[in-house]
Amino acid sequence: MSSYKAQFKNFGIGLGLRRDIKNEILQEIKSGNADFSWLEIVPENYIDIGGRKRLDFEEILATKTQIIPHGVNLSIGTAPENLGQACFDQYLIDELKELFQEIQAPWFSDHLSCTRINGHYIPELIPLPFTKEMVDIVTDNIKFLEDEFQLNFLIENPSYYSKYEISNLSESEFINAILEKANCGMLLDVNNVYVNSKNHGDYKVNDFIDELDLDRIVQIHIAGHLEDFNSWLSPSKLNILDTHGAEIIDEVYGILEYLLSKTDVKAILLERDSNFPDFPELKAELKKLQKILKGALV
């Protein structure tokens, strides 16, 4: 049997294209010594844009740096009124299709979550119940999206802060069932694995990695988080909050190293969305990721 991810090109280490660090990113690319080889965008931020924002984007496009989209609003966990029928925002689909063609996206991805209910967007990644019924809903949605975009789709494991009593599958069983039934790939967020394991205590991180279909893991996200966060959802205990706004801790680097000892991946993203440090600090994290990836390839 051929490997699922053998069809994809290796892109190495990437960095999220964010407005706060756009100028530094351009300087790095133009210097010819950038510690990243591709950029990730939130595609919803780049549809139907004009003015200064469009000019800034064209400046990035002119560098010919590979751009890979990672969405937040496709809502693959939204159930249609009638099972088997698509339930998507057609404007969003049409605009994303045009953008994906412009940037020549090698694949696209979004979170294993819900952001739209009854046609209304919710500014949050609502977790899904781990059930066989939800596997069917997500699978139908993924197949529709892949047909629309003619691209491979990757599901990302999100962080979540509450659980459903109706769940009758473990998180890894739920993910694997979707990967198999939808014949899609996975974007594994190793920080989310750490966050969920600490907040809920349902699994040990290495056991969770071992349970996944490793051949389906195409891309990686790695980020920092906020510890000792006192959540109103469980005021009796301290939670970890997935923020993408802090330095990556050694334990999360360790999850990446463990994963890379078990399988190869095609792209690794340093995900930083807020609380940006001086750019040399990001460069140091990029260099550490390069070192980990190089060590795994030996």
PDB file of N, CA and C in Angstrom, residues 5-81:
ATOM      1  N   LYS A   5       0.903  10.333   2.389  1.00  0.00           N
ATOM      2  CA  LYS A   5       1.593  11.613   2.284  1.00  0.00           C
ATOM      3  C   LYS A   5       2.751  11.614   1.294  1.00  0.00           C
ATOM      4  N   ALA A   6       2.976  10.480   0.610  1.00  0.00           N
ATOM      5  CA  ALA A   6       4.025  10.444  -0.405  1.00  0.00           C
ATOM      6  C   ALA A   6       3.710  11.376  -1.572  1.00  0.00           C
ATOM      7  N   GLN A   7       2.456  11.736  -1.722  1.00  0.00           N
ATOM      8  CA  GLN A   7       2.037  12.597  -2.837  1.00  0.00           C
ATOM      9  C   GLN A   7       2.414  14.064  -2.619  1.00  0.00           C
ATOM     10  N   PHE A   8       2.841  14.415  -1.396  1.00  0.00           N
ATOM     11  CA  PHE A   8       3.092  15.817  -1.078  1.00  0.00           C
ATOM     12  C   PHE A   8       4.581  16.145  -1.078  1.00  0.00           C
ATOM     13  N   LYS A   9       4.890  17.361  -1.472  1.00  0.00           N
ATOM     14  CA  LYS A   9       6.245  17.871  -1.464  1.00  0.00           C
ATOM     15  C   LYS A   9       6.664  18.236  -0.039  1.00  0.00           C
ATOM     16  N   ASN A  10       7.952  18.143   0.248  1.00  0.00           N
ATOM     17  CA  ASN A  10       8.485  18.582   1.537  1.00  0.00           C
ATOM     18  C   ASN A  10       8.701  20.098   1.520  1.00  0.00           C
ATOM     19  N   PHE A  11       8.151  20.785   2.510  1.00  0.00           N
ATOM     20  CA  PHE A  11       8.312  22.235   2.574  1.00  0.00           C
ATOM     21  C   PHE A  11       9.181  22.698   3.737  1.00  0.00           C
ATOM     22  N   GLY A  12       9.447  21.829   4.697  1.00  0.00           N
ATOM     23  CA  GLY A  12      10.324  22.203   5.797  1.00  0.00           C
ATOM     24  C   GLY A  12       9.629  23.076   6.829  1.00  0.00           C
ATOM     25  N   ILE A  13      10.371  24.063   7.352  1.00  0.00           N
ATOM     26  CA  ILE A  13       9.890  24.905   8.443  1.00  0.00           C
ATOM     27  C   ILE A  13       9.222  26.165   7.880  1.00  0.00           C
ATOM     28  N   GLY A  14       8.058  26.500   8.431  1.00  0.00           N
ATOM     29  CA  GLY A  14       7.335  27.678   7.993  1.00  0.00           C
ATOM     30  C   GLY A  14       7.006  28.609   9.144  1.00  0.00           C
ATOM     31  N   LEU A  15       6.511  29.789   8.790  1.00  0.00           N
ATOM     32  CA  LEU A  15       6.146  30.808   9.763  1.00  0.00           C
ATOM     33  C   LEU A  15       4.819  31.421   9.341  1.00  0.00           C
ATOM     34  N   GLY A  16       3.990  31.754  10.307  1.00  0.00           N
ATOM     35  CA  GLY A  16       2.708  32.370  10.003  1.00  0.00           C
ATOM     36  C   GLY A  16       2.874  33.809   9.546  1.00  0.00           C
ATOM     37  N   LEU A  17       2.245  34.159   8.417  1.00  0.00           N
ATOM     38  CA  LEU A  17       2.287  35.531   7.931  1.00  0.00           C
ATOM     39  C   LEU A  17       1.278  36.355   8.733  1.00  0.00           C
ATOM     40  N   ARG A  18       1.790  37.184   9.633  1.00  0.00           N
ATOM     41  CA  ARG A  18       0.955  38.013  10.469  1.00  0.00           C
ATOM     42  C   ARG A  18       1.356  39.482  10.297  1.00  0.00           C
ATOM     43  N   ARG A  19       0.382  40.359  10.378  1.00  0.00           N
ATOM     44  CA  ARG A  19       0.614  41.779  10.101  1.00  0.00           C
ATOM     45  C   ARG A  19       1.728  42.361  10.976  1.00  0.00           C
ATOM     46  N   ASP A  20       1.791  41.936  12.240  1.00  0.00           N
ATOM     47  CA  ASP A  20       2.778  42.503  13.175  1.00  0.00           C
ATOM     48  C   ASP A  20       4.218  42.223  12.765  1.00  0.00           C
ATOM     49  N   ILE A  21       4.440  41.149  12.025  1.00  0.00           N
ATOM     50  CA  ILE A  21       5.817  40.778  11.667  1.00  0.00           C
ATOM     51  C   ILE A  21       6.025  40.726  10.157  1.00  0.00           C
ATOM     52  N   LYS A  22       5.090  41.324   9.408  1.00  0.00           N
ATOM     53  CA  LYS A  22       5.185  41.262   7.944  1.00  0.00           C
ATOM     54  C   LYS A  22       6.474  41.894   7.430  1.00  0.00           C
ATOM     55  N   ASN A  23       6.863  43.045   7.975  1.00  0.00           N
ATOM     56  CA  ASN A  23       8.068  43.725   7.500  1.00  0.00           C
ATOM     57  C   ASN A  23       9.315  42.893   7.785  1.00  0.00           C
ATOM     58  N   GLU A  24       9.380  42.301   8.964  1.00  0.00           N
ATOM     59  CA  GLU A  24      10.537  41.459   9.301  1.00  0.00           C
ATOM     60  C   GLU A  24      10.585  40.226   8.405  1.00  0.00           C
ATOM     61  N   ILE A  25       9.430  39.668   8.102  1.00  0.00           N
ATOM     62  CA  ILE A  25       9.373  38.503   7.213  1.00  0.00           C
ATOM     63  C   ILE A  25       9.912  38.868   5.832  1.00  0.00           C
ATOM     64  N   LEU A  26       9.502  40.006   5.314  1.00  0.00           N
ATOM     65  CA  LEU A  26       9.996  40.451   4.005  1.00  0.00           C
ATOM     66  C   LEU A  26      11.502  40.659   4.020  1.00  0.00           C
ATOM     67  N   GLN A  27      12.003  41.271   5.091  1.00  0.00           N
ATOM     68  CA  GLN A  27      13.445  41.491   5.202  1.00  0.00           C
ATOM     69  C   GLN A  27      14.202  40.172   5.200  1.00  0.00           C
ATOM     70  N   GLU A  28      13.674  39.192   5.933  1.00  0.00           N
ATOM     71  CA  GLU A  28      14.314  37.887   5.996  1.00  0.00           C
ATOM     72  C   GLU A  28      14.343  37.220   4.622  1.00  0.00           C
ATOM     73  N   ILE A  29      13.226  37.270   3.912  1.00  0.00           N
ATOM     74  CA  ILE A  29      13.152  36.641   2.585  1.00  0.00           C
ATOM     75  C   ILE A  29      14.131  37.314   1.635  1.00  0.00           C
ATOM     76  N   LYS A  30      14.134  38.634   1.637  1.00  0.00           N
ATOM     77  CA  LYS A  30      14.994  39.378   0.710  1.00  0.00           C
ATOM     78  C   LYS A  30      16.475  39.214   1.037  1.00  0.00           C
ATOM     79  N   SER A  31      16.769  38.890   2.294  1.00  0.00           N
ATOM     80  CA  SER A  31      18.173  38.688   2.675  1.00  0.00           C
ATOM     81  C   SER A  31      18.733  37.395   2.104  1.00  0.00           C
ATOM     82  N   GLY A  32      17.845  36.474   1.761  1.00  0.00           N
ATOM     83  CA  GLY A  32      18.283  35.178   1.244  1.00  0.00           C
ATOM     84  C   GLY A  32      18.708  34.214   2.328  1.00  0.00           C
ATOM     85  N   ASN A  33      18.568  34.613   3.614  1.00  0.00           N
ATOM     86  CA  ASN A  33      19.011  33.770   4.725  1.00  0.00           C
ATOM     87  C   ASN A  33      17.877  33.485   5.717  1.00  0.00           C
ATOM     88  N   ALA A  34      16.660  33.449   5.217  1.00  0.00           N
ATOM     89  CA  ALA A  34      15.525  33.217   6.100  1.00  0.00           C
ATOM     90  C   ALA A  34      15.585  31.823   6.713  1.00  0.00           C
ATOM     91  N   ASP A  35      15.153  31.712   7.965  1.00  0.00           N
ATOM     92  CA  ASP A  35      15.117  30.428   8.665  1.00  0.00           C
ATOM     93  C   ASP A  35      13.792  29.708   8.455  1.00  0.00           C
ATOM     94  N   PHE A  36      13.012  30.163   7.489  1.00  0.00           N
ATOM     95  CA  PHE A  36      11.764  29.508   7.107  1.00  0.00           C
ATOM     96  C   PHE A  36      11.708  29.443   5.585  1.00  0.00           C
ATOM     97  N   SER A  37      11.006  28.453   5.057  1.00  0.00           N
ATOM     98  CA  SER A  37      10.945  28.286   3.606  1.00  0.00           C
ATOM     99  C   SER A  37       9.539  28.455   3.043  1.00  0.00           C
ATOM    100  N   TRP A  38       8.548  28.653   3.933  1.00  0.00           N
ATOM    101  CA  TRP A  38       7.186  28.874   3.461  1.00  0.00           C
ATOM    102  C   TRP A  38       6.420  29.682   4.505  1.00  0.00           C
ATOM    103  N   LEU A  39       5.273  30.207   4.105  1.00  0.00           N
ATOM    104  CA  LEU A  39       4.446  31.026   4.982  1.00  0.00           C
ATOM    105  C   LEU A  39       3.033  30.464   5.025  1.00  0.00           C
ATOM    106  N   GLU A  40       2.420  30.550   6.197  1.00  0.00           N
ATOM    107  CA  GLU A  40       1.031  30.130   6.323  1.00  0.00           C
ATOM    108  C   GLU A  40       0.147  31.362   6.506  1.00  0.00           C
ATOM    109  N   ILE A  41      -1.008  31.359   5.828  1.00  0.00           N
ATOM    110  CA  ILE A  41      -1.966  32.450   5.991  1.00  0.00           C
ATOM    111  C   ILE A  41      -3.295  31.909   6.491  1.00  0.00           C
ATOM    112  N   VAL A  42      -4.045  32.769   7.177  1.00  0.00           N
ATOM    113  CA  VAL A  42      -5.454  32.508   7.461  1.00  0.00           C
ATOM    114  C   VAL A  42      -6.203  33.032   6.240  1.00  0.00           C
ATOM    115  N   PRO A  43      -6.687  32.163   5.358  1.00  0.00           N
ATOM    116  CA  PRO A  43      -7.181  32.619   4.050  1.00  0.00           C
ATOM    117  C   PRO A  43      -8.366  33.565   4.134  1.00  0.00           C
ATOM    118  N   GLU A  44      -9.196  33.428   5.185  1.00  0.00           N
ATOM    119  CA  GLU A  44     -10.341  34.323   5.317  1.00  0.00           C
ATOM    120  C   GLU A  44      -9.919  35.796   5.417  1.00  0.00           C
ATOM    121  N   ASN A  45      -8.668  36.034   5.839  1.00  0.00           N
ATOM    122  CA  ASN A  45      -8.166  37.400   5.955  1.00  0.00           C
ATOM    123  C   ASN A  45      -7.682  37.967   4.624  1.00  0.00           C
ATOM    124  N   TYR A  46      -7.678  37.133   3.577  1.00  0.00           N
ATOM    125  CA  TYR A  46      -7.109  37.562   2.298  1.00  0.00           C
ATOM    126  C   TYR A  46      -8.075  37.440   1.131  1.00  0.00           C
ATOM    127  N   ILE A  47      -9.353  37.275   1.421  1.00  0.00           N
ATOM    128  CA  ILE A  47     -10.336  37.213   0.344  1.00  0.00           C
ATOM    129  C   ILE A  47     -10.960  38.586   0.139  1.00  0.00           C
ATOM    130  N   ASP A  48     -11.145  38.942  -1.133  1.00  0.00           N
ATOM    131  CA  ASP A  48     -11.830  40.187  -1.496  1.00  0.00           C
ATOM    132  C   ASP A  48     -11.215  41.391  -0.797  1.00  0.00           C
ATOM    133  N   ILE A  49      -9.887  41.498  -0.848  1.00  0.00           N
ATOM    134  CA  ILE A  49      -9.204  42.615  -0.187  1.00  0.00           C
ATOM    135  C   ILE A  49      -8.704  43.615  -1.223  1.00  0.00           C
ATOM    136  N   GLY A  50      -8.515  44.839  -0.788  1.00  0.00           N
ATOM    137  CA  GLY A  50      -7.983  45.876  -1.660  1.00  0.00           C
ATOM    138  C   GLY A  50      -7.113  46.823  -0.863  1.00  0.00           C
ATOM    139  N   GLY A  51      -6.746  47.934  -1.491  1.00  0.00           N
ATOM    140  CA  GLY A  51      -5.977  48.967  -0.809  1.00  0.00           C
ATOM    141  C   GLY A  51      -4.615  48.512  -0.328  1.00  0.00           C
ATOM    142  N   ARG A  52      -4.206  49.050   0.814  1.00  0.00           N
ATOM    143  CA  ARG A  52      -2.884  48.775   1.379  1.00  0.00           C
ATOM    144  C   ARG A  52      -2.691  47.301   1.686  1.00  0.00           C
ATOM    145  N   LYS A  53      -3.759  46.655   2.156  1.00  0.00           N
ATOM    146  CA  LYS A  53      -3.662  45.240   2.507  1.00  0.00           C
ATOM    147  C   LYS A  53      -3.365  44.389   1.283  1.00  0.00           C
ATOM    148  N   ARG A  54      -4.009  44.721   0.158  1.00  0.00           N
ATOM    149  CA  ARG A  54      -3.749  43.981  -1.081  1.00  0.00           C
ATOM    150  C   ARG A  54      -2.327  44.231  -1.572  1.00  0.00           C
ATOM    151  N   LEU A  55      -1.872  45.467  -1.484  1.00  0.00           N
ATOM    152  CA  LEU A  55      -0.512  45.785  -1.916  1.00  0.00           C
ATOM    153  C   LEU A  55       0.518  45.045  -1.072  1.00  0.00           C
ATOM    154  N   ASP A  56       0.272  44.973   0.232  1.00  0.00           N
ATOM    155  CA  ASP A  56       1.180  44.241   1.120  1.00  0.00           C
ATOM    156  C   ASP A  56       1.225  42.758   0.740  1.00  0.00           C
ATOM    157  N   PHE A  57       0.056  42.214   0.425  1.00  0.00           N
ATOM    158  CA  PHE A  57      -0.008  40.800   0.052  1.00  0.00           C
ATOM    159  C   PHE A  57       0.716  40.566  -1.268  1.00  0.00           C
ATOM    160  N   GLU A  58       0.542  41.473  -2.212  1.00  0.00           N
ATOM    161  CA  GLU A  58       1.225  41.338  -3.502  1.00  0.00           C
ATOM    162  C   GLU A  58       2.739  41.411  -3.331  1.00  0.00           C
ATOM    163  N   GLU A  59       3.184  42.174  -2.351  1.00  0.00           N
ATOM    164  CA  GLU A  59       4.621  42.250  -2.076  1.00  0.00           C
ATOM    165  C   GLU A  59       5.142  40.893  -1.607  1.00  0.00           C
ATOM    166  N   ILE A  60       4.350  40.194  -0.807  1.00  0.00           N
ATOM    167  CA  ILE A  60       4.724  38.848  -0.378  1.00  0.00           C
ATOM    168  C   ILE A  60       4.676  37.886  -1.562  1.00  0.00           C
ATOM    169  N   LEU A  61       3.625  37.965  -2.360  1.00  0.00           N
ATOM    170  CA  LEU A  61       3.483  37.081  -3.516  1.00  0.00           C
ATOM    171  C   LEU A  61       4.660  37.239  -4.484  1.00  0.00           C
ATOM    172  N   ALA A  62       5.145  38.467  -4.614  1.00  0.00           N
ATOM    173  CA  ALA A  62       6.235  38.744  -5.552  1.00  0.00           C
ATOM    174  C   ALA A  62       7.526  38.042  -5.172  1.00  0.00           C
ATOM    175  N   THR A  63       7.672  37.639  -3.905  1.00  0.00           N
ATOM    176  CA  THR A  63       8.885  36.941  -3.477  1.00  0.00           C
ATOM    177  C   THR A  63       8.881  35.474  -3.917  1.00  0.00           C
ATOM    178  N   LYS A  64       7.733  34.989  -4.401  1.00  0.00           N
ATOM    179  CA  LYS A  64       7.579  33.591  -4.849  1.00  0.00           C
ATOM    180  C   LYS A  64       7.727  32.591  -3.695  1.00  0.00           C
ATOM    181  N   THR A  65       7.569  33.053  -2.468  1.00  0.00           N
ATOM    182  CA  THR A  65       7.595  32.155  -1.319  1.00  0.00           C
ATOM    183  C   THR A  65       6.308  31.335  -1.289  1.00  0.00           C
ATOM    184  N   GLN A  66       6.434  30.028  -1.050  1.00  0.00           N
ATOM    185  CA  GLN A  66       5.246  29.180  -0.995  1.00  0.00           C
ATOM    186  C   GLN A  66       4.334  29.617   0.146  1.00  0.00           C
ATOM    187  N   ILE A  67       3.054  29.733  -0.151  1.00  0.00           N
ATOM    188  CA  ILE A  67       2.052  30.073   0.854  1.00  0.00           C
ATOM    189  C   ILE A  67       1.086  28.908   0.989  1.00  0.00           C
ATOM    190  N   ILE A  68       0.807  28.524   2.231  1.00  0.00           N
ATOM    191  CA  ILE A  68      -0.118  27.418   2.506  1.00  0.00           C
ATOM    192  C   ILE A  68      -1.253  27.952   3.369  1.00  0.00           C
ATOM    193  N   PRO A  69      -2.515  27.733   2.966  1.00  0.00           N
ATOM    194  CA  PRO A  69      -3.651  28.280   3.716  1.00  0.00           C
ATOM    195  C   PRO A  69      -4.113  27.370   4.851  1.00  0.00           C
ATOM    196  N   HIS A  70      -4.470  28.009   5.960  1.00  0.00           N
ATOM    197  CA  HIS A  70      -5.040  27.289   7.106  1.00  0.00           C
ATOM    198  C   HIS A  70      -6.255  28.066   7.593  1.00  0.00           C
ATOM    199  N   GLY A  71      -7.452  27.522   7.352  1.00  0.00           N
ATOM    200  CA  GLY A  71      -8.676  28.252   7.595  1.00  0.00           C
ATOM    201  C   GLY A  71      -9.199  28.176   9.014  1.00  0.00           C
ATOM    202  N   VAL A  72     -10.166  29.056   9.288  1.00  0.00           N
ATOM    203  CA  VAL A  72     -10.802  29.103  10.601  1.00  0.00           C
ATOM    204  C   VAL A  72     -12.328  29.129  10.515  1.00  0.00           C
ATOM    205  N   ASN A  73     -12.890  29.230   9.287  1.00  0.00           N
ATOM    206  CA  ASN A  73     -14.331  29.434   9.163  1.00  0.00           C
ATOM    207  C   ASN A  73     -15.057  28.431   8.275  1.00  0.00           C
ATOM    208  N   LEU A  74     -14.404  27.379   7.827  1.00  0.00           N
ATOM    209  CA  LEU A  74     -15.114  26.422   6.981  1.00  0.00           C
ATOM    210  C   LEU A  74     -16.133  25.617   7.775  1.00  0.00           C
ATOM    211  N   SER A  75     -15.885  25.450   9.047  1.00  0.00           N
ATOM    212  CA  SER A  75     -16.845  24.801   9.949  1.00  0.00           C
ATOM    213  C   SER A  75     -17.230  23.412   9.457  1.00  0.00           C
ATOM    214  N   ILE A  76     -16.244  22.525   9.415  1.00  0.00           N
ATOM    215  CA  ILE A  76     -16.509  21.170   8.915  1.00  0.00           C
ATOM    216  C   ILE A  76     -17.336  20.340   9.892  1.00  0.00           C
ATOM    217  N   GLY A  77     -17.598  20.909  11.084  1.00  0.00           N
ATOM    218  CA  GLY A  77     -18.440  20.206  12.044  1.00  0.00           C
ATOM    219  C   GLY A  77     -19.889  20.659  12.021  1.00  0.00           C
ATOM    220  N   THR A  78     -20.254  21.522  11.066  1.00  0.00           N
ATOM    221  CA  THR A  78     -21.641  21.971  10.968  1.00  0.00           C
ATOM    222  C   THR A  78     -22.492  20.910  10.281  1.00  0.00           C
ATOM    223  N   ALA A  79     -23.557  20.514  10.945  1.00  0.00           N
ATOM    224  CA  ALA A  79     -24.453  19.505  10.379  1.00  0.00           C
ATOM    225  C   ALA A  79     -25.460  20.162   9.446  1.00  0.00           C
ATOM    226  N   PRO A  80     -25.681  19.588   8.260  1.00  0.00           N
ATOM    227  CA  PRO A  80     -26.697  20.129   7.348  1.00  0.00           C
ATOM    228  C   PRO A  80     -28.096  19.754   7.818  1.00  0.00           C
ATOM    229  N   GLU A  81     -29.096  20.423   7.255  1.00  0.00           N
ATOM    230  CA  GLU A  81     -30.472  20.078   7.605  1.00  0.00           C
ATOM    231  C   GLU A  81     -30.784  18.647   7.187  1.00  0.00           C
TER     232      GLU A  81
END
